[in-house]
Structures are given as C-alpha cells and as structure tokens.
Coordinates of C-alpha atoms in Angstrom, one line a residue:
X230 CA 8.6 138.0 79.1
X231 CA 7.8 138.6 82.5
X232 CA 10.5 138.8 85.1
X233 CA 10.5 137.6 88.6
X234 CA 12.8 138.0 91.9
X235 CA 14.9 134.9 92.5
X236 CA 13.4 134.1 96.0
X237 CA 14.2 137.1 97.9
X238 CA 17.1 138.1 96.5
X239 CA 17.7 141.1 94.2
X240 CA 18.2 139.0 91.2
X241 CA 15.9 139.4 88.6
X242 CA 15.2 135.9 86.4
X243 CA 12.8 135.5 83.4
X244 CA 10.1 133.3 84.2
X245 CA 11.2 130.8 81.6
X246 CA 14.6 130.2 81.6
X247 CA 16.7 127.6 79.2
X248 CA 18.0 124.1 80.5
X249 CA 21.2 123.2 78.5
X250 CA 21.1 119.5 79.3
X251 CA 20.2 118.9 75.7
X252 CA 23.5 120.8 74.6
X253 CA 26.4 118.8 73.6
X254 CA 24.8 115.6 74.8
X255 CA 26.9 112.5 75.6
X256 CA 26.4 109.1 76.9
X257 CA 23.2 107.0 77.5
X258 CA 21.2 109.6 79.5
X259 CA 22.3 113.1 78.2
X260 CA 22.9 111.9 74.8
X261 CA 19.2 110.5 74.7
X262 CA 18.2 114.2 75.8
X263 CA 20.1 115.9 72.7
X264 CA 23.1 116.4 71.1
X265 CA 22.9 119.9 70.2
X266 CA 26.4 121.3 68.9
X267 CA 27.9 124.8 69.6
X268 CA 26.2 126.3 65.8
X269 CA 23.0 124.9 67.0
X270 CA 23.1 126.1 70.5
X271 CA 23.9 129.6 69.4
X272 CA 20.8 129.6 67.4
X273 CA 18.7 128.5 70.3
X274 CA 20.4 131.0 72.5
X275 CA 19.5 133.7 69.8
X276 CA 16.0 132.7 69.9
X277 CA 15.8 132.7 73.7
X278 CA 17.4 136.1 74.0
X279 CA 14.9 137.5 71.4
X280 CA 12.0 136.0 73.7
X281 CA 13.5 137.6 76.8
X282 CA 14.8 134.1 78.0
X283 CA 18.1 135.4 79.6
X284 CA 19.0 132.5 82.1
X285 CA 20.8 129.4 81.1
X286 CA 21.0 126.6 83.5
X287 CA 23.7 123.7 83.2
X288 CA 25.9 121.4 85.3
X289 CA 29.4 119.8 85.3
X290 CA 27.9 116.6 85.3
X291 CA 25.9 117.1 82.1
X292 CA 27.6 115.4 79.5
X293 CA 30.9 115.6 81.3
X294 CA 31.2 119.1 81.1
X295 CA 30.6 119.5 77.4
X296 CA 27.1 121.1 78.2
X297 CA 29.0 124.0 79.8
X298 CA 31.7 124.0 77.2
X299 CA 29.2 124.1 74.3
X300 CA 27.2 126.9 76.1
X301 CA 30.1 128.9 76.7
X302 CA 30.8 129.2 72.9
X303 CA 26.9 129.9 72.1
X304 CA 27.0 133.1 74.7
X305 CA 30.5 134.2 73.5
X306 CA 30.6 137.9 72.9
X307 CA 27.2 138.6 74.8
X308 CA 28.0 137.3 78.2
X309 CA 26.9 140.5 79.5
X310 CA 23.1 139.9 78.2
X311 CA 22.9 136.5 80.0
X312 CA 22.7 135.1 83.7
X313 CA 24.4 131.6 83.7
X314 CA 23.6 128.9 86.4
X315 CA 25.4 125.8 86.8
X316 CA 25.4 123.1 89.4
X317 CA 28.2 121.1 91.1
X318 CA 28.3 118.0 93.6
X319 CA 27.4 114.8 91.8
X320 CA 30.2 112.7 90.9
X321 CA 31.9 113.3 87.8
X322 CA 34.6 110.3 88.2
X323 CA 35.8 107.8 90.2
X324 CA 38.5 109.5 92.3
X325 CA 38.2 110.3 96.1
X326 CA 37.7 114.0 95.4
X327 CA 35.4 113.8 92.6
X328 CA 32.2 113.9 94.3
X329 CA 30.6 116.1 97.0
X330 CA 31.0 119.8 97.9
X331 CA 34.1 119.9 100.3
X332 CA 35.9 123.4 100.2
X333 CA 38.8 121.9 98.0
X334 CA 36.4 120.4 95.3
X335 CA 33.8 123.2 95.1
X336 CA 36.8 126.0 94.7
X337 CA 38.2 123.6 92.2
X338 CA 34.5 122.8 90.5
X339 CA 34.1 126.6 90.2
X340 CA 37.2 127.1 88.8
X341 CA 36.8 124.2 86.0
X342 CA 33.1 125.6 85.3
X343 CA 34.5 129.2 84.6
X344 CA 37.1 127.8 82.2
X345 CA 34.8 125.5 80.6
X346 CA 31.9 128.7 80.0
X347 CA 34.6 131.0 79.2
X348 CA 33.7 133.7 81.9
X349 CA 34.8 135.1 85.0
X350 CA 31.9 134.7 87.1
X351 CA 28.7 132.8 87.6
X352 CA 25.6 134.2 88.4
X353 CA 24.2 131.3 90.5
X354 CA 26.3 128.3 91.4
X355 CA 24.2 125.5 93.0
X356 CA 24.8 122.5 95.1
X357 CA 23.6 119.7 93.1
X358 CA 23.2 117.1 95.7
X359 CA 23.4 117.3 99.8
X360 CA 26.9 116.1 100.8
X361 CA 26.3 114.4 104.3
X362 CA 30.1 113.9 104.7
X363 CA 30.9 117.4 104.7
X364 CA 30.1 119.9 107.4
X365 CA 27.4 122.2 106.3
X366 CA 30.1 125.1 107.8
X367 CA 32.9 124.1 105.7
X368 CA 30.7 124.0 102.5
X369 CA 29.3 127.5 103.4
X370 CA 32.8 128.7 104.1
X371 CA 33.9 127.7 100.6
X372 CA 30.9 129.4 99.0
X373 CA 31.6 132.7 100.9
X374 CA 35.1 132.6 99.6
X375 CA 33.8 132.3 95.9
X376 CA 31.3 135.1 96.5
X377 CA 33.8 137.2 97.9
X378 CA 36.2 136.7 95.0
X379 CA 33.7 137.6 92.7
X380 CA 33.6 134.5 91.0
X381 CA 30.1 133.5 92.2
X382 CA 27.2 136.1 92.4
X383 CA 24.3 134.0 94.5
X384 CA 24.2 130.3 95.5
X385 CA 21.5 127.7 95.4
X386 CA 21.0 124.0 95.9
X387 CA 19.1 121.5 94.0
X388 CA 17.2 118.3 95.1
X389 CA 17.7 118.9 99.0
X390 CA 15.2 117.8 101.4
X391 CA 13.5 120.1 103.8
X392 CA 15.7 119.4 107.0
X393 CA 18.9 119.5 104.7
X394 CA 17.9 122.9 103.5
X395 CA 17.0 124.3 106.3
X396 CA 19.9 123.1 108.0
X397 CA 22.1 124.9 105.5
X398 CA 19.9 128.2 105.9
X399 CA 20.3 128.4 109.6
X400 CA 23.9 127.7 109.6
X401 CA 24.2 130.6 107.0
X402 CA 22.6 132.9 109.5
X403 CA 24.7 131.4 112.5
X404 CA 27.9 132.2 110.6
X405 CA 26.8 135.3 108.7
X406 CA 27.6 133.5 105.3
X407 CA 25.5 134.3 102.1
X408 CA 22.0 132.5 102.3
X409 CA 21.1 130.3 99.4
X410 CA 18.5 132.0 97.3
X411 CA 17.3 129.1 95.3
X412 CA 16.1 125.6 95.3
X413 CA 16.3 123.6 91.8
X414 CA 13.5 121.3 92.1
X415 CA 11.2 118.9 90.2
X416 CA 7.9 120.2 89.9
X417 CA 5.2 119.3 87.4
X418 CA 1.5 118.4 87.1
X419 CA 2.4 114.5 87.4
X420 CA 5.1 115.3 90.1
X421 CA 3.7 117.7 92.9
X422 CA 5.7 116.5 96.0
X423 CA 7.3 119.8 96.0
X424 CA 4.0 121.3 97.3
X425 CA 4.2 119.3 100.9
X426 CA 7.0 120.5 102.5
X427 CA 9.5 122.2 100.3
X428 CA 7.0 124.9 98.9
X429 CA 6.0 126.2 102.4
X430 CA 9.7 126.4 103.5
X431 CA 10.4 128.1 100.3
X432 CA 7.8 130.7 101.1
X433 CA 8.8 131.1 104.8
X434 CA 12.4 131.4 103.9
X435 CA 12.5 133.4 100.6
X436 CA 14.0 130.7 98.2
X437 CA 12.8 130.8 94.8
X438 CA 12.2 127.7 93.0
X439 CA 13.9 126.7 89.6
X440 CA 11.8 124.0 88.1
X441 CA 13.4 121.3 86.4
X442 CA 11.6 118.9 83.8
X443 CA 8.5 120.8 84.1
X444 CA 6.8 118.2 81.8
X445 CA 7.1 115.3 83.8
X446 CA 10.5 113.8 82.4
X447 CA 8.8 114.1 78.9
X448 CA 5.6 112.6 79.5
X449 CA 3.6 115.7 79.2
X450 CA 4.5 116.7 75.5
X451 CA 1.3 115.6 73.9
X452 CA 2.6 112.6 72.5
X453 CA 2.1 110.1 75.6
X454 CA -1.8 109.1 75.5
X455 CA -3.7 106.4 77.0
X456 CA -3.9 103.5 75.1
X457 CA -1.2 104.3 72.5
X458 CA 2.6 102.9 72.3
X459 CA 5.5 105.2 73.1
X460 CA 6.2 107.0 69.9
X461 CA 9.3 105.8 68.3
X462 CA 11.3 109.1 69.3
X463 CA 10.4 109.5 72.7
X464 CA 13.4 109.9 74.9
X465 CA 11.4 107.7 77.5
X466 CA 12.4 104.4 75.8
X467 CA 15.7 104.8 77.2
X468 CA 15.5 107.1 80.0
X469 CA 12.5 106.4 82.1
X470 CA 14.4 104.5 84.8
X471 CA 16.5 107.6 85.0
X472 CA 13.6 110.0 86.0
X473 CA 10.8 110.3 88.5
X474 CA 8.2 107.4 88.4
X475 CA 4.8 108.2 87.3
X476 CA 1.8 105.7 87.9
X477 CA 0.5 105.2 84.4
X478 CA -3.1 105.7 85.3
X479 CA -2.3 108.7 87.1
X480 CA -0.6 110.1 84.2
X481 CA -3.3 109.2 81.7
X482 CA -6.0 111.0 84.1
X483 CA -3.9 114.4 83.8
X484 CA -3.3 114.0 80.0
X485 CA -7.1 113.6 79.5
X486 CA -7.8 116.9 81.1
X487 CA -4.7 118.7 79.3
X488 CA -6.2 117.3 76.0
X489 CA -9.6 118.8 76.8
X490 CA -8.0 122.3 77.7
X491 CA -6.0 122.0 74.6
X492 CA -9.1 121.8 72.5
X493 CA -10.7 124.7 74.6
X494 CA -7.6 127.2 74.2
X495 CA -6.1 126.3 70.8
X496 CA -3.0 125.7 72.8
X497 CA -0.4 122.9 72.8
X498 CA -0.6 120.4 75.8
X499 CA 2.9 121.6 76.8
X500 CA 2.1 124.9 76.8
X501 CA -0.8 124.3 79.1
X502 CA 1.4 122.2 81.6
X503 CA 4.1 125.1 81.8
X504 CA 1.6 127.6 82.2
X505 CA -0.2 125.7 85.3
X506 CA 3.3 125.8 86.6
X507 CA 4.0 129.6 86.2
X508 CA 0.9 130.2 88.7
X509 CA 2.4 128.3 91.7
X510 CA 3.6 130.1 94.5
X511 CA 7.5 130.4 95.1
X512 CA 8.1 129.6 91.4
X513 CA 10.5 132.1 90.2
X514 CA 11.7 130.3 86.7
X515 CA 10.4 127.5 84.8
X516 CA 13.6 125.5 83.1
X517 CA 12.5 124.7 79.8
X518 CA 14.8 122.4 77.3
X519 CA 14.3 121.7 73.5
X520 CA 16.3 119.6 71.2
X521 CA 15.4 122.0 68.3
X522 CA 14.1 125.0 67.4
X523 CA 10.6 123.8 66.8
X524 CA 10.2 122.7 70.7
X525 CA 11.8 125.8 71.7
X526 CA 9.4 128.0 70.2
X527 CA 6.5 125.6 71.3
X528 CA 7.5 125.9 75.0
X529 CA 8.1 129.7 74.7
X530 CA 4.3 129.8 73.6
X531 CA 3.6 129.0 77.5
X532 CA 3.8 132.8 78.4
X533 CA 1.7 135.8 77.5
X534 CA -1.5 134.2 78.6
X535 CA -3.5 132.4 81.4
X536 CA -5.4 129.7 82.2
X537 CA -8.9 130.4 83.8
X538 CA -9.4 129.6 87.3
X539 CA -12.0 126.7 86.1
X540 CA -9.4 125.2 84.1
X541 CA -6.6 125.5 86.8
X542 CA -8.9 123.7 89.1
X543 CA -9.7 120.9 86.4
X544 CA -5.8 120.2 86.5
X545 CA -5.5 120.6 90.4
X546 CA -8.0 117.9 90.9
X547 CA -6.9 115.5 88.1
X548 CA -3.4 115.9 89.1
X549 CA -4.1 115.5 93.0
X550 CA -2.4 112.8 95.2
X551 CA -3.0 112.2 98.8
X552 CA -0.8 113.8 101.2
X553 CA 2.1 111.6 102.5
X554 CA 2.2 111.4 106.5
X555 CA 3.0 113.8 108.3
X556 CA 0.9 116.1 106.2
X557 CA -2.2 114.0 105.5
X558 CA -4.0 115.2 108.8
X559 CA -3.8 118.9 107.8
X560 CA -5.1 118.0 104.5
X561 CA -8.0 115.9 105.8
X562 CA -9.0 117.9 109.0
X563 CA -10.3 121.3 109.5
X564 CA -8.7 121.6 113.1
X565 CA -5.1 120.9 111.8
X566 CA -5.6 123.2 108.6
X567 CA -6.7 126.1 110.8
X568 CA -3.1 125.8 112.2
X569 CA -1.3 124.8 109.1
X570 CA -3.0 126.9 106.3
X571 CA -2.9 125.0 102.9
X572 CA 0.1 125.9 100.7
X573 CA -2.2 127.6 98.4
X574 CA -4.5 129.7 100.8
X575 CA -2.5 132.9 99.9
X576 CA -3.5 134.7 96.5
X577 CA -1.6 132.8 94.0
X578 CA 0.8 134.9 91.6
X579 CA -0.7 135.0 88.1
X580 CA 1.5 134.3 85.0

C-alpha cells in the first residue's frame, strides 16, 4: 500500500481507505448500503490491515450512530494500528440542537462519537456540511478546544463549496486556529465537478482530498451497462435519488471505455475506475466501501499497478464534460489558459 500525506499536514494516510457506511446499516439509505455486523466488520478490518489500509471513515449520521458503534467494536484491541475519521454536522434528530456546527453541538458530537467508537481521540474530525447559521469563528474556536484537549488530532470538512472552504481557512489564519487539512469530496469518472474549483483550491491551500463514492454511487461496479436493466441486487434501485445524478448516455460512454480497458488489462471495471482516481492531483486517499469480503478484495486490487498514459487519456476523453461558467473561458481560449493553467498542467502523481 502506498501512503501519502494528508494535504500539507504531517499525517500519512493510505492511498485507499475504508468507508464504514456499510457497517451497521439501518434505514432506507444505509440499510441498502449494507448491514455488516460487528463480527463481519472485524473480518473486513482484518483484511484491510493485512493490505495496509489503516484509515477508517465513518460519521454520526451513518445509521444513527450504529456505524461508529460497530466500527468501534471491530477495531477494539488494535486502536494503535488504525486511524479513525468521523464527521458531524448533518441533522441527527428533530431537536433544535440536533444539526449544525455550533460550539455546543460540536463538543457534544465529539464526546458522543468518542463514546460510540470506544476511543479517547479521533484522528480526523470533519464538518459534514457548512453551517451558514453559525459564525465561522465559533466553529473554529470549538475545534481548537477539542484539538487542545487531545480529543481531535486533525480537522477537515466535507462537501463545502469553494467560498465556504476558503472563508474557513482564511479565518483560521486570522485567528491562529488549526487549519483544515482535508476535504472529503465526491469525485469519480462520472462526476468530475471537483476539478473546476475545489481541486485548484486544494492544491493552492494544501488540502488533501478524501474521495467518497469513487464508483459513482455504484454505477461503475461493472454491473451497469448500456442496453441492460439494473441487476436485481443493485442498491441503485432504492438509493439512486439520494446520490449525485448522472446522465445515462454519459455513464454508458464511460463504461464502454472501462470495458475496453478491462479486456486489455485483465482488471475489473471498479479497479480501473479507482486506479484512475489515484492518479489525480490532490487526492490523498480514495474511500472504498464493501458489503462483503469479495467486494473488499476486488477494490483492494486497484493498487500496485498503473494505467498507461494512453488508457488514462481515453478515460479522460470519455468522462470529460464542458466546463461550467465561469470556468469555460479558461478551457476554450488560449489567452485565458495562460493566466489560469489547466488543473492537470502539473505532473500527475502516479498511483
């Protein structure tokens, strides 16, 4: 397993990490992701550690805290061998204090997460959403309290827009508070919006991307293809509306190229999609999920080899979408491009 720095921090993380959304699944969304119990979860953790996957990502909203609880049981007795990442900020109830990132909620949410995980510290504590109702200074003050108390080692965010993230980083610099080192983002061959604003921001500000849903919300598993119905067991039947939308023709165009490269390389479609992501600038770790041992082992096969430049170029071309405003002038006109070079002008990091 390759290890990379998480952004500009000193924390080393594996190129692949494990997403615990499939653990302890409850409810219409997370139940469809997976219902892995503590015994099964411990087996998956065993496989991850044997492969060098040491970062495990969860959130308080995953199955109403059950994901954190089951993950805590699965890593019991080997906490010193793993990194734990969790998130808070999304609604976990109907009460007035059950959402957002106020000082009160952040401190309480951290204490609750520590209890459920059965640990005394969280390696990476992330804001799951931007809270426009709470001053950024208050949010950073609360995170600073947790870091100084030793309950949180590093902080990050998830699903922030560019201005929201930059506002937080500027305030941290102004106040002398710890800067966020990670941004957990959606990024895949069928969802490349991250590249237009958030990737250049991350490269400029020293943020590492933790990629969620790298297989396009289950669309790049190799089971979804042009002219065929969704497989009976696909979670897309019940969860498609929860995830990022993808135009069918765009999806099939990408899958056609993935199938071609799968035949050329002897690799599975998901392995190719994950390997492509591992080459992208700012990506510190790609979060893989698995409902069972077979899926996990297949996804772990995304490392230890590289696509050829020609194969990468074909995937880039198939997955390309026109740039949105205000970025399309930079993409289409040479004069703008000299002022704002394409995000991939710098040498890419090999997987």
